[in-house]
Amino acid sequence: QVQLLESGGDSVRPGGSLRLSCTASTITETTNIMGWFRQAPGKEREGIAIVRTDDGTKAVAGTVARRFTVSQDSAKNTLFLEMNSLRPDDTAMYYCAAGSRYTFRPGDFDYWGQGTQVTVSS
């Protein structure tokens, strides 16, 4: 069983920045892919960024790639999401997930955190 704990969500003004963190209780062969997802009210959950924790391979969704950066601290089993130039449409619950497939599809991830709320509003 893998437990994921997200932090860093907050309310910010448009143009602001936030750094989200996700710490995994453990990383195993079946949970070596970690990802960030978000879900806005009334919308489907979408993949934002994924990382293959064993070799650092990573990808960020094209819709946010110019503003969001994903990184990891392997020693601490921690994944980060650096978000810049935030916009109101970035408002959502942001989730961390772990699984074994290198994919943006939420259904392919087995473990999920509780989420951290990001609100962008003037």
PDB file of C-alpha atoms in Angstrom:
ATOM      1  CA  GLN A   1       0.000   0.000   0.000  1.00  0.00           C
ATOM      2  CA  VAL A   2       1.346   3.385  -1.021  1.00  0.00           C
ATOM      3  CA  GLN A   3       0.278   6.565   0.696  1.00  0.00           C
ATOM      4  CA  LEU A   4       0.619   9.901  -1.030  1.00  0.00           C
ATOM      5  CA  LEU A   5       0.487  13.241   0.694  1.00  0.00           C
ATOM      6  CA  GLU A   6       0.163  16.462  -1.273  1.00  0.00           C
ATOM      7  CA  SER A   7       0.792  19.963  -0.010  1.00  0.00           C
ATOM      8  CA  GLY A   8       1.301  23.471  -1.302  1.00  0.00           C
ATOM      9  CA  GLY A   9      -2.130  24.375  -2.606  1.00  0.00           C
ATOM     10  CA  ASP A  10      -3.295  27.906  -1.929  1.00  0.00           C
ATOM     11  CA  SER A  11      -5.290  30.848  -3.239  1.00  0.00           C
ATOM     12  CA  VAL A  12      -3.279  33.149  -5.484  1.00  0.00           C
ATOM     13  CA  ARG A  13      -3.878  36.000  -7.864  1.00  0.00           C
ATOM     14  CA  PRO A  14      -3.555  35.576 -11.635  1.00  0.00           C
ATOM     15  CA  GLY A  15       0.075  35.625 -12.649  1.00  0.00           C
ATOM     16  CA  GLY A  16       1.192  34.146  -9.346  1.00  0.00           C
ATOM     17  CA  SER A  17       3.198  31.001  -8.675  1.00  0.00           C
ATOM     18  CA  LEU A  18       2.841  27.949  -6.503  1.00  0.00           C
ATOM     19  CA  ARG A  19       4.925  24.883  -5.770  1.00  0.00           C
ATOM     20  CA  LEU A  20       3.082  21.678  -4.984  1.00  0.00           C
ATOM     21  CA  SER A  21       4.748  18.762  -3.233  1.00  0.00           C
ATOM     22  CA  CYS A  22       3.805  15.117  -3.027  1.00  0.00           C
ATOM     23  CA  THR A  23       5.571  12.663  -0.762  1.00  0.00           C
ATOM     24  CA  ALA A  24       5.121   8.926  -1.247  1.00  0.00           C
ATOM     25  CA  SER A  25       5.404   6.539   1.696  1.00  0.00           C
ATOM     26  CA  THR A  26       7.321   4.174  -0.576  1.00  0.00           C
ATOM     27  CA  ILE A  27       8.158   3.633  -4.223  1.00  0.00           C
ATOM     28  CA  THR A  28       8.047   0.103  -5.590  1.00  0.00           C
ATOM     29  CA  GLU A  29       8.357  -1.520  -9.002  1.00  0.00           C
ATOM     30  CA  THR A  30       4.596  -1.235  -9.419  1.00  0.00           C
ATOM     31  CA  THR A  31       4.447   2.385  -8.291  1.00  0.00           C
ATOM     32  CA  ASN A  32       7.529   3.858  -9.931  1.00  0.00           C
ATOM     33  CA  ILE A  33       5.505   6.231 -12.100  1.00  0.00           C
ATOM     34  CA  MET A  34       4.276   9.310 -10.275  1.00  0.00           C
ATOM     35  CA  GLY A  35       2.066  11.967 -11.707  1.00  0.00           C
ATOM     36  CA  TRP A  36       0.162  15.160 -11.112  1.00  0.00           C
ATOM     37  CA  PHE A  37      -3.456  15.450 -12.120  1.00  0.00           C
ATOM     38  CA  ARG A  38      -6.091  18.096 -11.645  1.00  0.00           C
ATOM     39  CA  GLN A  39      -9.842  18.221 -11.618  1.00  0.00           C
ATOM     40  CA  ALA A  40     -11.927  21.355 -11.835  1.00  0.00           C
ATOM     41  CA  PRO A  41     -15.597  21.354 -10.806  1.00  0.00           C
ATOM     42  CA  GLY A  42     -17.729  19.760 -13.465  1.00  0.00           C
ATOM     43  CA  LYS A  43     -14.740  18.609 -15.482  1.00  0.00           C
ATOM     44  CA  GLU A  44     -12.921  15.340 -15.917  1.00  0.00           C
ATOM     45  CA  ARG A  45      -9.660  14.671 -14.175  1.00  0.00           C
ATOM     46  CA  GLU A  46      -6.744  15.463 -16.474  1.00  0.00           C
ATOM     47  CA  GLY A  47      -3.097  14.508 -16.414  1.00  0.00           C
ATOM     48  CA  ILE A  48      -0.651  17.368 -15.941  1.00  0.00           C
ATOM     49  CA  ALA A  49       2.763  15.796 -15.489  1.00  0.00           C
ATOM     50  CA  ILE A  50       4.313  12.366 -15.085  1.00  0.00           C
ATOM     51  CA  VAL A  51       7.713  11.136 -13.940  1.00  0.00           C
ATOM     52  CA  ARG A  52       9.400   7.761 -14.149  1.00  0.00           C
ATOM     53  CA  THR A  53      11.064   7.875 -10.771  1.00  0.00           C
ATOM     54  CA  ASP A  54      13.831   5.355 -11.484  1.00  0.00           C
ATOM     55  CA  ASP A  55      15.430   7.238 -14.362  1.00  0.00           C
ATOM     56  CA  GLY A  56      13.874  10.700 -14.150  1.00  0.00           C
ATOM     57  CA  THR A  57      12.088  10.562 -17.489  1.00  0.00           C
ATOM     58  CA  LYS A  58       9.298  13.113 -17.352  1.00  0.00           C
ATOM     59  CA  ALA A  59       6.636  14.803 -19.382  1.00  0.00           C
ATOM     60  CA  VAL A  60       4.323  17.746 -18.929  1.00  0.00           C
ATOM     61  CA  ALA A  61       1.005  18.147 -20.724  1.00  0.00           C
ATOM     62  CA  GLY A  62       1.193  20.503 -23.663  1.00  0.00           C
ATOM     63  CA  THR A  63      -1.582  22.682 -22.275  1.00  0.00           C
ATOM     64  CA  VAL A  64       0.604  23.772 -19.351  1.00  0.00           C
ATOM     65  CA  ALA A  65       4.140  22.910 -20.476  1.00  0.00           C
ATOM     66  CA  ARG A  66       5.170  26.523 -20.895  1.00  0.00           C
ATOM     67  CA  ARG A  67       4.174  27.376 -17.335  1.00  0.00           C
ATOM     68  CA  PHE A  68       4.465  24.194 -15.255  1.00  0.00           C
ATOM     69  CA  THR A  69       7.583  22.204 -14.392  1.00  0.00           C
ATOM     70  CA  VAL A  70       7.756  18.789 -12.722  1.00  0.00           C
ATOM     71  CA  SER A  71      10.707  17.538 -10.724  1.00  0.00           C
ATOM     72  CA  GLN A  72      11.543  14.988  -8.067  1.00  0.00           C
ATOM     73  CA  ASP A  73      13.706  14.465  -5.035  1.00  0.00           C
ATOM     74  CA  SER A  74      14.379  10.758  -5.250  1.00  0.00           C
ATOM     75  CA  ALA A  75      16.013  10.570  -1.857  1.00  0.00           C
ATOM     76  CA  LYS A  76      12.837  11.833  -0.243  1.00  0.00           C
ATOM     77  CA  ASN A  77      10.309  10.078  -2.520  1.00  0.00           C
ATOM     78  CA  THR A  78       8.938  13.505  -3.289  1.00  0.00           C
ATOM     79  CA  LEU A  79       7.469  14.913  -6.463  1.00  0.00           C
ATOM     80  CA  PHE A  80       7.127  18.621  -7.119  1.00  0.00           C
ATOM     81  CA  LEU A  81       5.010  20.696  -9.470  1.00  0.00           C
ATOM     82  CA  GLU A  82       6.196  24.232 -10.030  1.00  0.00           C
ATOM     83  CA  MET A  83       3.390  26.361 -11.454  1.00  0.00           C
ATOM     84  CA  ASN A  84       4.024  29.816 -12.832  1.00  0.00           C
ATOM     85  CA  SER A  85       1.877  32.468 -14.520  1.00  0.00           C
ATOM     86  CA  LEU A  86      -1.202  30.940 -12.962  1.00  0.00           C
ATOM     87  CA  ARG A  87      -4.547  31.688 -14.553  1.00  0.00           C
ATOM     88  CA  PRO A  88      -8.113  31.403 -13.266  1.00  0.00           C
ATOM     89  CA  ASP A  89      -8.632  28.306 -15.416  1.00  0.00           C
ATOM     90  CA  ASP A  90      -5.871  26.589 -13.446  1.00  0.00           C
ATOM     91  CA  THR A  91      -8.247  26.537 -10.482  1.00  0.00           C
ATOM     92  CA  ALA A  92      -8.763  22.910  -9.525  1.00  0.00           C
ATOM     93  CA  MET A  93      -8.036  20.211  -7.000  1.00  0.00           C
ATOM     94  CA  TYR A  94      -4.577  18.908  -7.752  1.00  0.00           C
ATOM     95  CA  TYR A  95      -3.859  15.264  -7.088  1.00  0.00           C
ATOM     96  CA  CYS A  96      -0.726  13.195  -6.914  1.00  0.00           C
ATOM     97  CA  ALA A  97      -0.872   9.591  -8.086  1.00  0.00           C
ATOM     98  CA  ALA A  98       1.379   6.567  -8.400  1.00  0.00           C
ATOM     99  CA  GLY A  99       1.261   3.585 -10.713  1.00  0.00           C
ATOM    100  CA  SER A 100       3.242   1.426 -13.098  1.00  0.00           C
ATOM    101  CA  ARG A 101       2.307   2.874 -16.498  1.00  0.00           C
ATOM    102  CA  TYR A 102       3.938   5.918 -18.050  1.00  0.00           C
ATOM    103  CA  THR A 103       0.723   7.578 -19.137  1.00  0.00           C
ATOM    104  CA  PHE A 104      -1.427  10.643 -18.568  1.00  0.00           C
ATOM    105  CA  ARG A 105      -4.560   8.535 -18.191  1.00  0.00           C
ATOM    106  CA  PRO A 106      -5.920   8.773 -14.638  1.00  0.00           C
ATOM    107  CA  GLY A 107      -7.431   5.312 -14.836  1.00  0.00           C
ATOM    108  CA  ASP A 108      -3.976   3.757 -15.148  1.00  0.00           C
ATOM    109  CA  PHE A 109      -2.861   4.985 -11.740  1.00  0.00           C
ATOM    110  CA  ASP A 110      -3.475   2.821  -8.696  1.00  0.00           C
ATOM    111  CA  TYR A 111      -2.793   5.107  -5.762  1.00  0.00           C
ATOM    112  CA  TRP A 112      -4.021   8.623  -5.155  1.00  0.00           C
ATOM    113  CA  GLY A 113      -3.501  11.345  -2.627  1.00  0.00           C
ATOM    114  CA  GLN A 114      -6.286  13.381  -1.073  1.00  0.00           C
ATOM    115  CA  GLY A 115      -5.565  16.386  -3.234  1.00  0.00           C
ATOM    116  CA  THR A 116      -4.585  19.971  -2.607  1.00  0.00           C
ATOM    117  CA  GLN A 117      -6.728  22.899  -3.728  1.00  0.00           C
ATOM    118  CA  VAL A 118      -5.383  25.578  -6.023  1.00  0.00           C
ATOM    119  CA  THR A 119      -7.537  28.658  -6.529  1.00  0.00           C
ATOM    120  CA  VAL A 120      -6.545  31.444  -8.884  1.00  0.00           C
ATOM    121  CA  SER A 121      -8.668  34.527  -8.551  1.00  0.00           C
ATOM    122  CA  SER A 122      -8.345  38.277  -8.467  1.00  0.00           C
TER     123      SER A 122
END
